[in-house]
Coordinates of C-alpha atoms in Angstrom, one line a residue:
M1 CA 0.5 4.2 2.1
S2 CA -1.5 7.3 1.0
A3 CA -1.7 7.9 -2.8
T4 CA -3.9 8.9 -5.3
P5 CA -6.6 6.9 -7.3
Q6 CA -8.8 8.0 -10.2
R7 CA -7.9 6.5 -13.5
H8 CA -9.7 8.2 -16.4
R9 CA -11.5 6.5 -19.2
R10 CA -10.1 8.7 -21.9
T11 CA -6.6 7.4 -21.2
R12 CA -7.7 3.9 -21.0
R13 CA -9.5 3.9 -24.3
L14 CA -6.3 5.4 -25.9
V15 CA -4.3 2.6 -24.4
L16 CA -6.6 -0.1 -25.6
T17 CA -6.5 1.4 -29.1
A18 CA -2.7 1.2 -29.0
L19 CA -2.7 -2.4 -27.7
A20 CA -5.5 -3.4 -30.4
A21 CA -7.0 -7.3 -13.3
T22 CA -13.8 -16.1 20.5
A23 CA -15.3 -16.7 23.8
G24 CA -12.4 -16.1 26.1
A25 CA -9.2 -14.2 26.2
G26 CA -7.5 -16.4 23.7
A27 CA -7.5 -19.5 26.0
M28 CA -4.8 -18.0 28.2
V29 CA -3.0 -20.8 30.1
A30 CA 0.2 -21.0 32.0
T31 CA 1.0 -24.4 30.5
A32 CA -0.6 -26.3 27.7
L33 CA -0.6 -29.8 26.4
P34 CA 2.0 -30.3 23.6
A35 CA 0.8 -30.7 20.2
G36 CA 1.3 -34.5 20.5
A37 CA -0.4 -35.0 23.9
A38 CA -3.4 -37.3 23.2
S39 CA -6.7 -36.3 24.8
G40 CA -7.8 -39.9 25.4
G41 CA -8.9 -43.0 23.5
G42 CA -5.5 -44.6 22.8
P43 CA -2.5 -43.8 20.6
A44 CA -4.8 -43.3 17.4
A45 CA -6.8 -40.5 18.9
K46 CA -6.4 -36.9 17.7
S47 CA -4.1 -34.6 19.7
R48 CA -5.6 -32.0 21.9
T49 CA -3.7 -29.1 20.1
V50 CA -2.7 -28.7 16.6
D51 CA -0.4 -26.1 15.1
V52 CA -1.9 -23.9 12.5
Q53 CA 0.5 -22.2 10.2
M54 CA -0.6 -18.6 9.2
L55 CA 1.4 -17.0 6.3
S56 CA 0.6 -13.4 5.8
F57 CA 1.6 -10.3 3.7
N58 CA 0.3 -6.8 3.0
D59 CA 0.4 -3.9 0.6
F60 CA 1.3 -5.9 -2.5
H61 CA 0.2 -3.1 -4.8
G62 CA 0.1 -5.2 -7.9
T63 CA 3.9 -5.7 -8.0
L64 CA 4.1 -8.8 -10.0
E65 CA 7.7 -8.2 -11.4
P66 CA 10.6 -7.8 -9.0
P67 CA 10.5 -4.1 -8.0
Q68 CA 13.5 -2.0 -9.3
G69 CA 15.9 0.3 -7.5
S70 CA 16.1 0.8 -3.8
S71 CA 12.3 0.2 -3.4
G72 CA 13.1 -3.4 -4.3
T73 CA 15.3 -4.2 -1.4
V74 CA 15.0 -4.8 2.3
T75 CA 17.2 -3.8 5.1
E76 CA 18.7 -6.9 7.0
R77 CA 20.3 -6.4 10.4
Q78 CA 23.6 -8.4 10.5
A79 CA 25.1 -10.2 13.6
D80 CA 27.6 -7.5 14.1
G81 CA 25.0 -4.8 14.1
T82 CA 25.7 -3.5 10.6
T83 CA 22.8 -3.5 8.0
K84 CA 22.7 -4.9 4.5
A85 CA 20.3 -4.1 1.6
I86 CA 19.0 -7.3 -0.1
P87 CA 17.0 -7.5 -3.3
A88 CA 13.7 -9.1 -2.7
G89 CA 10.1 -9.3 -4.1
G90 CA 8.5 -10.4 -7.3
V91 CA 5.4 -12.7 -7.4
E92 CA 7.5 -15.5 -9.0
Y93 CA 9.5 -15.6 -5.8
L94 CA 6.7 -14.9 -3.3
A95 CA 4.8 -17.9 -4.7
T96 CA 7.9 -20.2 -4.4
S97 CA 8.5 -19.0 -0.9
L98 CA 4.8 -19.6 0.2
R99 CA 4.7 -22.9 -1.3
E100 CA 8.0 -24.1 0.2
A101 CA 6.9 -22.7 3.6
R102 CA 3.7 -24.8 3.5
K103 CA 5.4 -28.0 3.1
G104 CA 5.0 -30.3 6.0
H105 CA 2.1 -28.2 7.4
E106 CA -1.2 -30.0 7.4
Y107 CA -2.9 -26.8 8.6
S108 CA -1.8 -23.7 6.8
V109 CA -3.9 -20.6 6.1
T110 CA -2.7 -17.6 4.0
A111 CA -4.0 -14.2 4.8
A112 CA -3.4 -10.5 3.7
A113 CA -4.0 -7.1 5.3
G114 CA -5.2 -5.1 2.3
D115 CA -3.8 -3.0 -0.6
M116 CA -3.4 -6.1 -2.8
I117 CA -4.1 -3.8 -5.7
G118 CA -4.0 -0.1 -6.5
G119 CA -1.0 2.1 -7.1
S120 CA 0.2 -0.9 -9.2
P121 CA 3.0 -1.0 -11.9
M122 CA 1.9 -1.0 -15.5
L123 CA 1.8 -4.6 -16.0
S124 CA -1.0 -4.9 -13.5
G125 CA -2.4 -1.3 -13.4
L126 CA -2.9 -1.1 -17.2
F127 CA -5.5 -4.0 -16.9
H128 CA -7.3 -2.6 -13.8
D129 CA -5.3 -5.1 -11.7
E130 CA -6.9 -8.2 -13.2
P131 CA -3.4 -9.8 -13.5
T132 CA -2.9 -9.4 -9.7
I133 CA -6.1 -10.9 -8.7
E134 CA -5.3 -13.9 -10.9
A135 CA -1.8 -14.1 -9.3
M136 CA -3.3 -14.1 -5.9
N137 CA -5.6 -16.9 -6.8
K138 CA -2.8 -18.9 -8.0
L139 CA -0.5 -18.4 -4.9
G140 CA -3.1 -19.7 -2.6
L141 CA -4.3 -16.5 -0.9
N142 CA -7.3 -17.5 1.4
V143 CA -8.5 -14.1 2.7
S144 CA -7.6 -10.4 2.7
S145 CA -8.9 -7.3 4.1
V146 CA -9.6 -4.5 1.8
G147 CA -7.1 -1.4 2.1
N148 CA -7.5 2.3 1.1
H149 CA -6.1 1.5 -2.5
E150 CA -8.8 -1.1 -3.1
F151 CA -11.0 2.0 -3.4
D152 CA -8.9 3.8 -6.0
E153 CA -11.4 3.1 -8.8
G154 CA -14.5 3.1 -6.5
K155 CA -16.8 0.5 -5.0
T156 CA -18.2 -0.9 -8.3
E157 CA -14.8 -1.7 -9.6
L158 CA -13.8 -3.3 -6.2
R159 CA -16.8 -5.5 -6.4
R160 CA -15.8 -6.5 -9.9
M161 CA -12.4 -7.5 -8.5
A162 CA -14.0 -9.6 -5.9
Y163 CA -16.9 -11.1 -7.9
G164 CA -15.7 -11.0 -11.5
G165 CA -16.9 -9.8 -14.8
C166 CA -15.1 -7.8 -17.7
H167 CA -14.4 -4.1 -17.4
P168 CA -17.6 -2.1 -18.1
V169 CA -15.9 0.3 -20.6
E170 CA -13.0 -1.7 -22.0
G171 CA -14.5 -5.2 -21.9
C172 CA -12.4 -8.4 -21.7
Y173 CA -8.7 -8.2 -22.4
E174 CA -8.2 -11.5 -23.8
N175 CA -10.4 -13.2 -26.5
G176 CA -12.8 -15.9 -25.1
K177 CA -11.7 -15.4 -21.6
D178 CA -13.8 -13.9 -18.9
F179 CA -12.4 -12.3 -15.6
N180 CA -13.7 -14.5 -12.7
G181 CA -12.7 -12.3 -9.8
A182 CA -10.9 -13.4 -6.6
E183 CA -11.0 -16.8 -5.3
F184 CA -10.0 -15.6 -1.9
Q185 CA -12.4 -13.7 0.3
Y186 CA -12.2 -10.0 0.5
L187 CA -13.3 -8.5 3.9
A188 CA -14.6 -4.9 4.7
A189 CA -16.2 -5.0 8.1
N190 CA -16.1 -1.3 8.6
V191 CA -17.1 -0.1 5.3
T192 CA -20.9 0.4 4.8
D193 CA -23.2 1.9 2.5
A194 CA -24.0 5.4 3.7
K195 CA -27.8 4.9 2.8
T196 CA -28.6 1.3 3.7
K197 CA -26.0 1.0 6.6
R198 CA -25.2 -2.6 5.2
P199 CA -21.6 -3.7 4.8
L200 CA -20.1 -3.2 1.4
M201 CA -18.6 -6.8 1.4
S202 CA -18.4 -9.7 3.8
P203 CA -17.3 -8.6 7.3
T204 CA -15.9 -12.0 8.3
F205 CA -14.6 -15.2 6.9
I206 CA -14.3 -18.6 8.7
W207 CA -11.5 -20.8 7.5
K208 CA -12.0 -24.4 8.1
K209 CA -10.0 -27.7 7.8
G210 CA -11.4 -30.7 9.4
D211 CA -12.4 -29.8 13.0
V212 CA -10.3 -26.6 13.0
K213 CA -12.1 -23.3 12.5
I214 CA -10.5 -19.8 12.6
G215 CA -12.5 -16.7 12.1
F216 CA -11.0 -13.7 10.2
I217 CA -12.3 -10.0 10.5
G218 CA -11.2 -7.6 7.9
V219 CA -11.1 -3.7 8.2
T220 CA -9.3 -0.9 6.5
L221 CA -8.3 2.3 8.3
E222 CA -11.2 4.6 9.4
G223 CA -9.3 7.5 7.6
T224 CA -9.5 6.0 4.2
P225 CA -11.5 8.9 2.8
D226 CA -8.8 11.3 3.8
I227 CA -6.3 9.6 1.4
V228 CA -8.6 8.5 -1.5
T229 CA -10.3 10.7 -4.0
A230 CA -13.9 11.5 -3.1
E231 CA -15.2 9.8 -6.2
G232 CA -13.5 6.6 -5.0
V233 CA -15.3 6.5 -1.7
K234 CA -18.5 8.2 -2.7
G235 CA -21.6 6.8 -0.9
L236 CA -19.5 4.8 1.7
K237 CA -19.1 5.2 5.4
F238 CA -15.8 4.0 7.2
G239 CA -16.3 3.0 10.8
D240 CA -13.8 3.0 13.8
E241 CA -11.5 -0.1 13.4
V242 CA -11.6 -1.2 17.1
E243 CA -15.5 -0.8 17.6
T244 CA -16.1 -2.8 14.3
I245 CA -13.6 -5.6 15.2
N246 CA -15.0 -6.0 18.7
K247 CA -18.4 -6.2 17.2
Y248 CA -17.7 -8.9 14.9
A249 CA -15.5 -10.9 17.4
A250 CA -18.6 -11.2 19.5
E251 CA -20.7 -12.2 16.6
L252 CA -18.1 -15.0 15.7
N253 CA -18.2 -16.1 19.3
K254 CA -21.9 -16.5 19.1
Q255 CA -21.5 -18.6 16.0
G256 CA -19.2 -20.9 18.0
V257 CA -15.9 -19.5 16.5
K258 CA -13.4 -18.8 19.3
S259 CA -10.2 -18.5 17.3
I260 CA -10.1 -15.2 15.7
V261 CA -7.6 -13.3 13.5
A262 CA -8.0 -9.5 12.7
L263 CA -6.6 -8.2 9.3
I264 CA -6.2 -4.6 9.8
H265 CA -5.0 -2.1 7.0
E266 CA -3.5 0.3 9.4
G267 CA 0.0 -0.1 10.9
G268 CA 2.8 1.2 13.0
L269 CA 6.4 2.5 12.7
P270 CA 9.2 0.3 14.2
A271 CA 12.1 2.0 15.8
N272 CA 14.4 0.4 13.3
G273 CA 13.9 -0.3 9.6
A274 CA 15.6 -3.7 9.4
Y275 CA 13.0 -6.5 8.7
N276 CA 14.6 -8.8 11.4
Y277 CA 14.7 -6.1 14.1
D278 CA 13.1 -7.3 17.4
C279 CA 10.6 -4.6 18.2
D280 CA 9.8 -6.4 21.5
A281 CA 13.2 -5.3 22.9
P282 CA 13.6 -4.3 25.6
G283 CA 9.9 -5.1 26.4
A284 CA 6.7 -6.2 24.6
G285 CA 5.9 -3.7 21.9
A286 CA 8.5 -1.2 23.0
G287 CA 10.0 -0.8 19.7
I288 CA 6.9 0.3 17.8
S289 CA 4.8 3.5 17.6
G290 CA 1.9 4.7 15.5
A291 CA -1.7 4.1 15.2
I292 CA -1.7 0.4 15.5
V293 CA -0.5 0.5 19.1
D294 CA -3.6 2.1 20.5
I295 CA -5.7 -0.2 18.2
A296 CA -3.8 -3.4 19.5
K297 CA -4.3 -2.2 23.1
N298 CA -8.1 -1.8 22.7
V299 CA -9.2 -4.8 20.4
D300 CA -11.1 -7.3 22.4
A301 CA -9.0 -10.1 24.0
K302 CA -11.4 -12.5 21.9
V303 CA -9.1 -11.8 19.0
D304 CA -5.9 -13.9 19.0
A305 CA -3.7 -12.1 16.5
L306 CA -3.5 -8.9 14.5
V307 CA -2.2 -9.0 10.9
T308 CA -1.5 -5.3 9.8
G309 CA -0.4 -3.1 7.0
H310 CA -0.6 0.4 5.4
T311 CA 2.7 1.8 6.7
H312 CA 4.8 -0.5 4.4
Q313 CA 6.9 -1.3 7.6
A314 CA 8.2 -4.7 8.8
Y315 CA 7.7 -5.8 12.3
A316 CA 6.6 -8.8 14.4
C317 CA 5.8 -7.6 17.8
T318 CA 3.8 -8.6 20.9
I319 CA 1.5 -6.0 22.2
P320 CA -0.7 -6.7 25.4
D321 CA -4.3 -7.1 24.8
P322 CA -7.0 -5.3 27.1
A323 CA -6.6 -8.3 29.6
G324 CA -3.0 -7.7 29.7
N325 CA -2.0 -10.9 27.9
P326 CA 0.5 -11.0 25.0
R327 CA -0.9 -11.0 21.4
T328 CA 1.1 -10.9 18.2
V329 CA 0.9 -7.8 15.9
T330 CA 2.7 -8.2 12.5
S331 CA 3.4 -6.5 9.2
A332 CA 5.5 -7.8 6.2
A333 CA 6.6 -4.5 4.7
S334 CA 5.2 -4.2 1.1
I335 CA 5.3 -5.2 -2.5
G336 CA 5.9 -8.9 -1.8
R337 CA 9.3 -8.5 -0.4
L338 CA 8.6 -10.5 2.9
Y339 CA 6.0 -12.7 4.2
T340 CA 5.2 -13.4 8.0
D341 CA 5.1 -16.9 9.4
T342 CA 3.0 -17.3 12.6
T343 CA 2.2 -20.4 14.4
L344 CA -1.4 -20.5 16.0
K345 CA -1.8 -23.3 18.6
Y346 CA -5.4 -24.5 18.2
D347 CA -7.1 -26.2 21.1
R348 CA -9.6 -28.7 19.8
Q349 CA -11.5 -29.0 23.1
T350 CA -11.9 -25.2 23.6
K351 CA -11.9 -24.4 19.9
D352 CA -9.7 -21.4 20.9
I353 CA -6.0 -20.4 20.3
V354 CA -3.7 -21.3 23.1
R355 CA -1.9 -18.1 24.2
T356 CA 0.7 -18.6 26.8
K357 CA 2.4 -15.9 28.9
V358 CA 5.3 -16.0 26.5
T359 CA 4.5 -16.2 22.9
S360 CA 6.3 -19.2 21.4
P361 CA 7.3 -19.6 18.7
K362 CA 7.3 -15.9 17.9
P363 CA 6.2 -14.8 14.5
V364 CA 8.9 -14.2 12.0
N365 CA 9.2 -12.1 9.0
K366 CA 11.0 -14.0 6.3
L367 CA 12.7 -12.7 3.2
V368 CA 11.2 -13.2 -0.3
G369 CA 14.8 -13.6 -1.9
R370 CA 15.5 -13.8 -5.5
E371 CA 18.1 -16.5 -5.5
Q372 CA 15.4 -19.2 -5.2
A373 CA 13.6 -20.8 -8.2
K374 CA 10.8 -18.9 -10.0
A375 CA 7.3 -20.3 -9.8
A376 CA 6.7 -21.5 -13.3
D377 CA 3.1 -20.6 -13.3
M378 CA 3.8 -16.9 -12.2
T379 CA 6.4 -16.7 -15.0
A380 CA 3.9 -17.7 -17.4
L381 CA 1.3 -15.2 -16.1
I382 CA 3.7 -12.3 -16.4
R383 CA 4.9 -13.3 -19.8
R384 CA 1.2 -13.4 -21.0
W385 CA 0.1 -10.1 -19.7
N386 CA 3.5 -8.5 -20.8
E387 CA 2.7 -9.6 -24.4
L388 CA -0.5 -7.7 -24.2
A389 CA 1.0 -4.6 -22.7
A390 CA 4.2 -4.6 -24.9
P391 CA 2.9 -2.3 -27.7
V392 CA 2.6 0.6 -25.2
A393 CA 4.8 -0.5 -22.2
N394 CA 8.1 -0.8 -24.3
R395 CA 7.7 2.7 -26.0
P396 CA 10.7 4.8 -24.8
Q397 CA 9.9 8.2 -23.1
G398 CA 13.4 9.7 -22.3
F399 CA 16.9 9.0 -20.9
I400 CA 18.4 9.2 -17.3
A401 CA 22.0 9.2 -16.4
A402 CA 21.6 7.3 -13.1
D403 CA 19.1 5.9 -10.7
I404 CA 16.6 8.6 -9.5
P405 CA 15.2 7.6 -6.1
G406 CA 11.6 8.1 -5.4
R407 CA 9.5 5.6 -3.4
G408 CA 12.7 3.9 -2.2
S409 CA 14.4 7.2 -0.8
P410 CA 14.1 7.6 3.0
E411 CA 14.6 11.4 2.7
Y412 CA 11.7 14.0 2.9
E413 CA 12.7 15.5 -0.3
K414 CA 13.1 12.9 -3.0
P415 CA 15.0 13.4 -6.3
L416 CA 12.2 11.8 -8.3
G417 CA 9.8 14.1 -6.4
D418 CA 11.7 17.1 -7.6
L419 CA 11.7 15.8 -11.2
I420 CA 7.9 15.2 -11.1
A421 CA 7.1 18.5 -9.7
D422 CA 9.3 20.2 -12.5
A423 CA 7.6 18.2 -15.0
Q424 CA 4.2 19.5 -13.8
L425 CA 5.4 23.1 -13.7
E426 CA 6.8 23.1 -17.1
A427 CA 3.6 21.6 -18.6
L428 CA 1.4 24.0 -16.9
A429 CA 3.4 27.3 -16.7
P430 CA 2.3 28.5 -20.3
A431 CA -0.4 31.2 -19.9
D432 CA -2.8 29.1 -22.0
K433 CA -2.2 26.0 -19.9
G434 CA -2.9 27.6 -16.6
G435 CA 0.1 30.0 -15.8
A436 CA 1.5 28.0 -12.9
Q437 CA 4.2 29.6 -11.0
L438 CA 5.0 26.4 -8.7
A439 CA 4.0 22.8 -8.6
L440 CA 3.2 20.7 -5.4
M441 CA 3.4 16.8 -5.6
N442 CA 2.1 14.5 -2.9
P443 CA 4.8 11.9 -1.9
G444 CA 2.4 9.0 -1.8
G445 CA 1.7 9.4 -5.5
I446 CA 5.3 8.4 -6.4
R447 CA 5.0 4.7 -6.5
S448 CA 8.6 3.6 -7.5
D449 CA 12.1 4.7 -8.3
L450 CA 13.4 5.3 -11.8
A451 CA 16.2 2.8 -12.3
Y452 CA 19.1 3.3 -14.6
K453 CA 19.5 -0.5 -15.3
A454 CA 17.3 -1.7 -18.1
S455 CA 14.3 -3.7 -17.2
G456 CA 13.9 -5.3 -20.6
D457 CA 15.9 -5.0 -23.8
E458 CA 15.4 -1.2 -24.0
G459 CA 18.9 -0.4 -22.9
D460 CA 20.3 1.1 -19.6
G461 CA 19.2 4.5 -19.0
V462 CA 16.0 4.3 -21.1
V463 CA 12.8 5.3 -19.5
T464 CA 9.9 3.3 -21.1
Y465 CA 6.3 4.1 -20.9
G466 CA 5.9 1.0 -18.6
E467 CA 8.6 2.5 -16.1
S468 CA 7.0 6.0 -16.1
F469 CA 3.6 4.6 -15.6
T470 CA 4.8 2.5 -12.6
V471 CA 6.1 5.8 -11.0
Q472 CA 2.7 7.5 -11.6
P473 CA 0.1 5.0 -12.2
F474 CA -3.1 6.8 -11.1
T475 CA -3.5 9.1 -14.2
N476 CA -4.7 12.0 -12.1
M477 CA -5.7 15.1 -14.0
M478 CA -3.6 18.1 -13.2
N479 CA -5.1 21.3 -11.9
V480 CA -4.0 24.8 -11.8
V481 CA -5.5 27.0 -9.0
D482 CA -5.3 30.3 -7.2
L483 CA -3.9 30.1 -3.6
T484 CA -3.0 32.9 -1.4
G485 CA 0.5 33.1 0.0
A486 CA -1.2 32.5 3.5
Q487 CA -2.9 29.2 2.2
L488 CA 0.3 28.1 0.7
I489 CA 2.1 28.4 4.0
T490 CA -0.9 26.6 5.8
A491 CA -0.5 23.9 3.3
L492 CA 3.3 23.5 4.3
Q493 CA 2.2 23.4 8.0
Q494 CA -0.3 20.8 7.3
Q495 CA 2.4 18.5 6.1
V496 CA 3.6 18.2 9.7
S497 CA 0.4 18.8 11.8
G498 CA -3.2 17.9 12.1
P499 CA -5.0 14.6 12.6
V500 CA -3.7 13.1 9.4
N501 CA -0.1 14.2 9.2
G502 CA 0.8 15.2 12.8
A503 CA 2.3 11.8 13.8
S504 CA 3.5 10.8 10.4
P505 CA 4.4 13.9 8.2
K506 CA 3.8 13.9 4.4
I507 CA 6.2 16.2 2.9
L508 CA 5.1 17.6 -0.4
Q509 CA 7.6 17.6 -3.3
V510 CA 8.2 21.0 -4.8
S511 CA 9.3 22.4 -8.1
K512 CA 12.3 24.4 -8.8
G513 CA 12.5 27.9 -7.4
F514 CA 10.4 27.1 -4.4
T515 CA 12.3 26.7 -1.2
Y516 CA 11.9 26.7 2.6
T517 CA 13.3 25.3 5.8
L518 CA 11.9 22.3 7.9
D519 CA 12.9 22.4 11.4
T520 CA 12.5 18.9 12.7
T521 CA 13.6 19.9 16.2
K522 CA 10.3 21.6 16.8
A523 CA 6.8 20.3 17.0
G524 CA 3.7 20.4 14.8
A525 CA 3.2 23.4 12.5
D526 CA 6.2 25.3 14.2
R527 CA 8.4 23.0 12.1
I528 CA 7.9 25.1 9.0
V529 CA 10.1 28.2 9.4
V530 CA 7.6 30.7 7.8
D531 CA 10.2 33.4 7.1
S532 CA 12.1 31.0 4.9
V533 CA 9.4 30.2 2.4
R534 CA 10.4 31.8 -1.0
L535 CA 9.5 31.6 -4.5
N536 CA 12.3 32.3 -7.0
G537 CA 14.2 34.0 -4.2
A538 CA 11.4 36.3 -3.1
A539 CA 9.7 35.9 0.4
I540 CA 6.0 34.4 -0.1
D541 CA 3.6 37.4 0.4
P542 CA 0.5 36.0 2.5
A543 CA -1.9 38.4 0.8
R544 CA -0.7 37.7 -2.8
T545 CA -2.4 35.2 -5.1
Y546 CA -0.2 32.5 -6.6
R547 CA -1.1 30.1 -9.4
V548 CA -0.2 26.6 -8.2
A549 CA -0.2 23.2 -10.0
M550 CA -1.1 20.2 -8.4
N551 CA -3.0 16.9 -9.2
E552 CA -6.7 16.5 -8.5
F553 CA -6.1 14.5 -5.4
L554 CA -4.4 17.2 -3.7
A555 CA -6.8 19.9 -5.1
G556 CA -9.5 17.9 -3.5
G557 CA -7.9 18.1 0.0
G558 CA -6.3 14.6 -0.1
D559 CA -3.7 13.4 2.5
G560 CA -5.0 15.9 5.0
F561 CA -4.2 19.1 3.0
T562 CA -7.7 20.5 3.6
V563 CA -6.6 24.1 2.9
L564 CA -6.0 23.2 -0.7
K565 CA -9.8 22.7 -1.2
E566 CA -10.2 26.3 -0.6
H567 CA -8.6 27.2 -4.1
K568 CA -10.2 29.4 -6.7
N569 CA -10.0 29.7 -10.6
K570 CA -9.3 26.1 -11.3
L571 CA -8.1 25.1 -14.7
V572 CA -7.9 21.3 -15.6
G573 CA -4.9 20.4 -17.6
A574 CA -3.3 17.2 -18.9
S575 CA -2.9 14.0 -16.8
D576 CA 0.3 13.9 -14.3
L577 CA 1.6 10.9 -16.4
D578 CA 1.2 12.9 -19.7
C579 CA 3.1 15.8 -18.1
F580 CA 5.9 13.6 -16.8
N581 CA 6.4 11.7 -20.1
A582 CA 6.4 15.1 -22.1
Y583 CA 9.1 16.4 -19.7
L584 CA 11.3 13.2 -20.1
T585 CA 10.9 13.6 -24.0
N586 CA 11.4 17.3 -24.2
N587 CA 14.4 17.4 -21.8
S588 CA 16.6 14.4 -22.4
S589 CA 18.3 12.4 -25.2
Q590 CA 20.6 9.5 -25.3
G591 CA 23.6 11.9 -25.5
A592 CA 22.3 14.2 -22.8
P593 CA 20.4 12.2 -20.3
I594 CA 18.6 13.7 -17.2
A595 CA 20.8 13.7 -14.1
P596 CA 19.1 13.1 -10.7
P597 CA 18.0 16.3 -9.2
A598 CA 20.1 17.6 -6.1
A599 CA 17.1 17.5 -3.9
N600 CA 18.2 20.8 -2.2
R601 CA 14.9 22.8 -2.2
I602 CA 14.0 21.8 1.4
T603 CA 16.5 22.6 4.0
V604 CA 16.0 20.1 6.9
V605 CA 17.1 21.0 10.3
K606 CA 17.7 17.8 12.5

């Protein structure tokens, strides 16, 4: 989802020193010839239709190793209506799952809906996500749209990911080995150069096998500039998703490509969080809301299926296209915990996908479980990069007494969010560091949980640099700024209102001493109970000036917090990661580890 990009060269150099990347409405028919029905010419003739298997996933975020804590599980709905949390994910298991799924399928294509990289754990993020691109090549990814996180390090770095070349500052990471870039096709149909108006990258990709051709169109959400630092999207324009897809669907038709899939890095919110929830009950698309619903209803009927992402949710729905015909809309949660298996029935005569009144078989989200065998080549890849990262990654930073939920917490206020905000306040409260009185942290910048169980041989409860990096991988510089009390209250209201956060609130994590009430029974900005906003027990004075610490992404108005751009008297401090590690070191020991914060600063009325 949203988060914060901009990595800084100073930090990278220090790390390297320590160490020494369709013509009709989907050929709608009431009945269709079965896959084995010959079109004439005797028993040896090709069948009229052929089943094409499409395997898809989204929002991988460089998560090569199995994710820890609650963020490394998926919720499975049981036959009796109860739910169960099942550990899932890890590229060793994802590769095995996809390879097993392909067996017996002559026609199989693998596609993704963006955010393959960015916001990545240390194993990938430390090396500018080269390890993830290498892994995606090995597991057979054919095509992916870009997502907002593909722009974390800017367009030049994105091109390097796609086309290869060693890092312009840090060079090549392995002696005698160049980085060759993606073997899959990255698509960015709605991203253009602001000056030349030309697409930043290829808008479409045509997958071919024998006489079967399927066209792919890839777009990221139009609102990408709202959730990426300005530097990351400098000089780029992001177009409307529907208009762009419809434009290129028509172009593919002109090229004779009638079977089309849209890869869209924008998504929806299912009514139930279980990956096997039927979001078509009680009717087509009835159990899903969010931006993708309107997109799906307006994307041209020439497009036969929509693979989506961004919201990190799991769903496999059928939403009617503009002609009123059913069309699949899918998303496979995030970080490699699921993949979607979709059958596209290709008609060799019309060159289109056969879409009947009832989609059959329906697409299915499948678990990437950890009970299966690991893919040996992925194990070797992880081992190789871990050896390069080890001198920095294994360095202890502090100690915790139990799991501290962050990304995996479903609550508005997250224990790890409180811990991070406290770390920022402590680092920037001294007068010579900015004199901060409170700190605000964007929830999307918290990329993982802190797990008590050891990830290596460091011992349970030990937080390593690699684990803290995984929580805060962007290395954003901290800012301390002047904001009035009125601006602070407006920022709180922008959490739950406006074009960016009105439908899907982004609740800021706050430092100790800052408290307020969030009334979810109300609508929009009224959900913030203004009279309840207090700092160290005293009501916030709208006319008074406060010193507030936040990362540069928030200070630039990211995630829809436009009022935060109106700050004054900015002082730039240490990076968010440096603040976090310093807090862990200064406030914990093996005998006195940090306990999970109570997460009681925001009172939620439901």
